[in-house]
Short mmCIF file of C-alpha atoms in Angstrom, two decimals:
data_model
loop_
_atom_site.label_atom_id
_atom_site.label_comp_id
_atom_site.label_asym_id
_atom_site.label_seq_id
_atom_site.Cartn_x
_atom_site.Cartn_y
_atom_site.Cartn_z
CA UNK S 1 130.71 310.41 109.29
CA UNK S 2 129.79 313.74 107.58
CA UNK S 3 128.75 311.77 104.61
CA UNK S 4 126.15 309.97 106.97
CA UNK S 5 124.75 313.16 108.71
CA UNK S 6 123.89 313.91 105.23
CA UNK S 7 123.00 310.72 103.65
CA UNK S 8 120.44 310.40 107.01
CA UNK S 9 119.78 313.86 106.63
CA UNK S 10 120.46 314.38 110.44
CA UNK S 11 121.19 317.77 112.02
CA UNK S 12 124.11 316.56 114.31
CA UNK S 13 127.42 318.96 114.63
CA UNK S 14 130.51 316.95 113.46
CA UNK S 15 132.86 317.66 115.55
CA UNK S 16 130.41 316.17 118.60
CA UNK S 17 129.87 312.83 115.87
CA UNK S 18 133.95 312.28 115.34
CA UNK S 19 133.97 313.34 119.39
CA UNK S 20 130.97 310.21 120.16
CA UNK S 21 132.91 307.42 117.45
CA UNK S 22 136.00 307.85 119.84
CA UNK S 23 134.12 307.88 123.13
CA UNK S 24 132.27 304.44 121.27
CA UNK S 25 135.71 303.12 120.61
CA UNK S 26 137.18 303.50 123.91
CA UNK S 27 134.28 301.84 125.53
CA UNK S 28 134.54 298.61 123.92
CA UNK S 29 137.74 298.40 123.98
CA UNK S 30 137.49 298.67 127.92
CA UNK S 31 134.34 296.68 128.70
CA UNK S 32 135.17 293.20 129.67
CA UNK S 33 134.41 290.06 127.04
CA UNK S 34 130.86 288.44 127.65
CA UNK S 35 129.26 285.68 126.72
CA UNK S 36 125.95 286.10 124.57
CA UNK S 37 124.31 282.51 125.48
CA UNK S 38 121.31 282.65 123.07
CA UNK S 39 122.30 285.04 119.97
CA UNK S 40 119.60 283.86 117.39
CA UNK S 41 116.47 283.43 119.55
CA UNK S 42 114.26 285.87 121.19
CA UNK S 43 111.21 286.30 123.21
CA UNK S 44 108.05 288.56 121.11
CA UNK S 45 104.57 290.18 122.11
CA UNK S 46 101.86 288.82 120.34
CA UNK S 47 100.67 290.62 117.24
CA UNK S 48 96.61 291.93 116.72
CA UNK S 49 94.11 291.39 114.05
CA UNK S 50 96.63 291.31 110.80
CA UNK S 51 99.67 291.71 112.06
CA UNK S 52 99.35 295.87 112.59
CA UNK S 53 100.22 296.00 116.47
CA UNK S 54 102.04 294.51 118.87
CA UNK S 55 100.04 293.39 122.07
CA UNK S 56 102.91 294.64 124.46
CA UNK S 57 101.53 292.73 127.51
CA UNK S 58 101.06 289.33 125.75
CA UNK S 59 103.94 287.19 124.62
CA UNK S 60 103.87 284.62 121.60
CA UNK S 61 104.26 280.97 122.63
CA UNK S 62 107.56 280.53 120.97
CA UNK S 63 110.33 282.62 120.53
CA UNK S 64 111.72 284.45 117.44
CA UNK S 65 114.32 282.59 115.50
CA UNK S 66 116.69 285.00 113.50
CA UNK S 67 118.45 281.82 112.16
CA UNK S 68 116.83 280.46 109.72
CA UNK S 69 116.79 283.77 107.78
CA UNK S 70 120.58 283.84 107.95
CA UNK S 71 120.84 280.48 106.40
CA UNK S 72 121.42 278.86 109.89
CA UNK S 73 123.84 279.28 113.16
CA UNK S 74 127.38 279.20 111.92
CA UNK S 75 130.99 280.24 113.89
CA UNK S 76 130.94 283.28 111.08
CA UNK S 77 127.27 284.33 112.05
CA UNK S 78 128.08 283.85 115.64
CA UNK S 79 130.71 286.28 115.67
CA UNK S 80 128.79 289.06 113.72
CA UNK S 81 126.00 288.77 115.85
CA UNK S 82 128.17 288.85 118.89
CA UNK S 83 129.72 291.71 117.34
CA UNK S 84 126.33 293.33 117.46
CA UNK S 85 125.62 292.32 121.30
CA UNK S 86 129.28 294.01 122.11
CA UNK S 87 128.05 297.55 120.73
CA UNK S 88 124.63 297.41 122.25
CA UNK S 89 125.94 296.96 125.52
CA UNK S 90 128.68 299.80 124.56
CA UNK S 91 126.48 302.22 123.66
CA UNK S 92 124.26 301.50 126.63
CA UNK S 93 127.24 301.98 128.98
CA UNK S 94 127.51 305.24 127.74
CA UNK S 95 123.44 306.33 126.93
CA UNK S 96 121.05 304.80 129.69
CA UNK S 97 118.12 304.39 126.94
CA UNK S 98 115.13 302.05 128.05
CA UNK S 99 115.33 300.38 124.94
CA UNK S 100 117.88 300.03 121.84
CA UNK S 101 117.39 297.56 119.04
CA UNK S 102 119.31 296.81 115.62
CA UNK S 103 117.84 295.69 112.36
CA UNK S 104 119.15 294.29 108.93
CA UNK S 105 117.18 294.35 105.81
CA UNK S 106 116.63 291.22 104.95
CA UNK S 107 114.30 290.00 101.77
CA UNK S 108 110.81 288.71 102.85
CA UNK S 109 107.80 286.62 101.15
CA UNK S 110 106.50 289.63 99.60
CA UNK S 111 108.52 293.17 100.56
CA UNK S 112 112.14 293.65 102.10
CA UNK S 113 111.53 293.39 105.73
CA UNK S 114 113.65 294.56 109.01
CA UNK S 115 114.55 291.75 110.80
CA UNK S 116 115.52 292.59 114.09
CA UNK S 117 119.28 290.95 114.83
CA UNK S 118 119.79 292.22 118.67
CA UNK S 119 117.94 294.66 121.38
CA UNK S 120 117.87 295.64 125.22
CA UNK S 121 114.31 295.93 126.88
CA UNK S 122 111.60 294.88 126.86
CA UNK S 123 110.40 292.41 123.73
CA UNK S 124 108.89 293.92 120.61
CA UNK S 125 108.08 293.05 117.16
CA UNK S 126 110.50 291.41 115.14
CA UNK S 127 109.87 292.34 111.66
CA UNK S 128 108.91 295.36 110.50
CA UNK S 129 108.02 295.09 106.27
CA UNK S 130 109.06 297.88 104.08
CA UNK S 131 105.88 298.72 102.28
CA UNK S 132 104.61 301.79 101.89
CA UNK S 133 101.54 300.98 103.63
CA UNK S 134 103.45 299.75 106.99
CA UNK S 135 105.46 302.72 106.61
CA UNK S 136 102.47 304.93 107.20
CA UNK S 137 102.11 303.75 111.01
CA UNK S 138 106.02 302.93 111.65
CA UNK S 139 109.21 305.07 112.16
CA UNK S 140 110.99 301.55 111.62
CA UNK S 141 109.88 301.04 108.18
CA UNK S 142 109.80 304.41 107.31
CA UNK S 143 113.07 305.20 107.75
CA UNK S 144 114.29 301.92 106.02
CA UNK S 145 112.58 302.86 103.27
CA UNK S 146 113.75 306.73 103.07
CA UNK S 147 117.01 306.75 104.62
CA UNK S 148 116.25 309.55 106.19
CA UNK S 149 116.46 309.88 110.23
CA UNK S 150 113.85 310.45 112.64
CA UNK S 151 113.99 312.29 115.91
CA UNK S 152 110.73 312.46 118.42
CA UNK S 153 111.71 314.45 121.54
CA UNK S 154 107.60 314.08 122.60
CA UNK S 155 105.46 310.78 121.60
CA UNK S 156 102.22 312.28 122.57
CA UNK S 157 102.87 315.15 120.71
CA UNK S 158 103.95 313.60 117.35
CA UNK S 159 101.31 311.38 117.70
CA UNK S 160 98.83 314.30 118.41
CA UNK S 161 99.91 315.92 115.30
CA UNK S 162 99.47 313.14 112.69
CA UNK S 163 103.20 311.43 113.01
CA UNK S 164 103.39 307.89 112.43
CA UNK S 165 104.31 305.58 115.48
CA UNK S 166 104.45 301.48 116.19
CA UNK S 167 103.64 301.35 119.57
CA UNK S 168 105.05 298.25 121.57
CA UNK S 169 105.52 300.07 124.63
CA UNK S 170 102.94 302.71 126.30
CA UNK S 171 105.78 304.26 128.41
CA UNK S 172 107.89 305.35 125.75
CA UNK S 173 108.00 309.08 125.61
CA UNK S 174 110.92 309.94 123.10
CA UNK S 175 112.52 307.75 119.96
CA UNK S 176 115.71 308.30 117.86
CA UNK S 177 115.32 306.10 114.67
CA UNK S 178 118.39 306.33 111.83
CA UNK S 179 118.93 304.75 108.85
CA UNK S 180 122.39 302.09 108.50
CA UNK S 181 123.85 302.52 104.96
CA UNK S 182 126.36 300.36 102.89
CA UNK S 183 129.46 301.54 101.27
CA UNK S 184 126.88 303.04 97.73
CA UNK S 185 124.89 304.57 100.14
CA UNK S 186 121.87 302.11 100.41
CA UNK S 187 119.73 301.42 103.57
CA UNK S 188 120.53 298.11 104.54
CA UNK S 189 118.98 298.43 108.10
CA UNK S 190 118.25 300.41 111.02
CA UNK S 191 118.55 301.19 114.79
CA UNK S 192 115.88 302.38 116.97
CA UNK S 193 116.35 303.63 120.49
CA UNK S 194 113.80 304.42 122.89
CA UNK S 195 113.35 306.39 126.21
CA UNK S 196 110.53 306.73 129.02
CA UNK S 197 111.18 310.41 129.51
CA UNK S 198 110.40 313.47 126.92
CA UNK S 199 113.32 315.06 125.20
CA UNK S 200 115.63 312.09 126.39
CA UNK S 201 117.87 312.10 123.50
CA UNK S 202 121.08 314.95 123.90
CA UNK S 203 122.60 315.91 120.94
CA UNK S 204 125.67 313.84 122.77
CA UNK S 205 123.19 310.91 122.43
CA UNK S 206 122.20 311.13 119.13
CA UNK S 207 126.04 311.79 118.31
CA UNK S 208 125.90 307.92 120.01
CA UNK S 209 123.29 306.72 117.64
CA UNK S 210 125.08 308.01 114.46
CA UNK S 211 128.50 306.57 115.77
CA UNK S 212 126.70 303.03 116.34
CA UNK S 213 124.89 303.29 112.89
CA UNK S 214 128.50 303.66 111.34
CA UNK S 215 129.76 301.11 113.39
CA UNK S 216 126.34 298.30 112.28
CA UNK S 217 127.30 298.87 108.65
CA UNK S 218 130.12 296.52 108.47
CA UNK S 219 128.60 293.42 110.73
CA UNK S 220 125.33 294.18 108.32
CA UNK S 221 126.75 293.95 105.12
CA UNK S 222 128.42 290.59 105.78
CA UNK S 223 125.11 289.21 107.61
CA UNK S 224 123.05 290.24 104.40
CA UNK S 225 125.89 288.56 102.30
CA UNK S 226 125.40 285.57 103.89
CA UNK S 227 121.59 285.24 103.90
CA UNK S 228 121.79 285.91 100.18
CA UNK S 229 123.85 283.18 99.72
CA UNK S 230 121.90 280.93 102.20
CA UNK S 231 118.97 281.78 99.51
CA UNK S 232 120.82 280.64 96.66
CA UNK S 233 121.06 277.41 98.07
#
């Protein structure tokens, strides 16, 4: 963990991030099994002119399909992206965000994109492509290119002052966005969390974040594993 305060170059006492990995631990291992009916498809908002915003109040005809770019639905898959379900709801037992999504870098037509695997809330953008010009106007890709977290406590007023922001949702007020490495210390994806009230995220709650982001490297490594060998094919 102290190696991933300061790989994400997040400000986080350790003793509360060891304290929020046990607290993370003992959740799942009390919340009941469930069953994740649909784990590869998802409803998503329309997008605007060229891609560059989400129309939050529109949805696409079809849903997402997160399958094909894992080289299909598979027992193996299944249980990683279960995996990923279980800690959402985990987390969310123990943080009442409004929204929490997980993505895995993923290679794309042109740039590595963020491909997101799982979320609660309402439905959002799917990719997010790590080029430096989409980094400009997104936390998302910004942080999977830097690896380096980012905390808003006021959306209005990071926005007032230049900050870059991917709107899907008018009501969020606050965002917690931090990088998900691999064992040499490379971003290999990302978790975003979102809340309707300023200032939302406790230093308990980002303690949360940094324990799930641990917790997302394993279940991400073996997902990107397999999509690079479904690409080989």
């Amino acid at each position: 963990m102290n190696h991933y305060l300061q790989r994400a170059a997040l400000a986080l006492p350790i003793t509360s991030c060891l304290q929020a990995q046990a607290e993370l631990a003992a959740q799942r291992a009390a919340q009941p099994a469930a069953v994740y009916p649909e784990l590869y498809r998802y409803p998503v908002p329309k997008l605007g002119e060229g891609g560059a915003c989400s129309l939050f109040d529109e949805l696409a005809d079809a849903p997402w399909d997160i399958a094909p770019a894992l080289g299909g639905a598979c027992a193996a898959t299944d249980a990683l992206l279960t995996e990923l379900q279980t800690l959402l709801d985990a987390v969310l037992a123990l943080m009442p965000a409004d929204w929490l999504g997980v993505y895995c870098r993923l290679p794309g037509a042109d740039d590595d994109v963020l491909l997101k695997m799982a979320y609660r809330g309402l439905p959002s953008r799917a990719e997010f492509p790590l080029s430096a010009d989409f980094a400009l106007g997104s936390n998302n890709s910004r942080v999977g290119r830097s690896g380096q977290a980012v905390v808003i406590d006021d959306v209005r007023q990071w926005q007032q002052q230049g900050g870059a922001y991917y709107e899907c949702d008018p009501k969020v007020r606050s965002e917690v966005c931090l990088p998900v490495f691999d064992g040499e210390g490379r971003v290999i994806g990302i978790l975003d969390a979102e809340a309707a009230t300023p200032g939302f995220f406790s230093e308990r709650y980002q303690a949360l974040l940094a324990a799930l982001a641990c917790a997302l490297a394993a279940p991400f490594a073996a997902l990107r594993a397999q999509a690079k060998s479904a690409a080989a094919l």
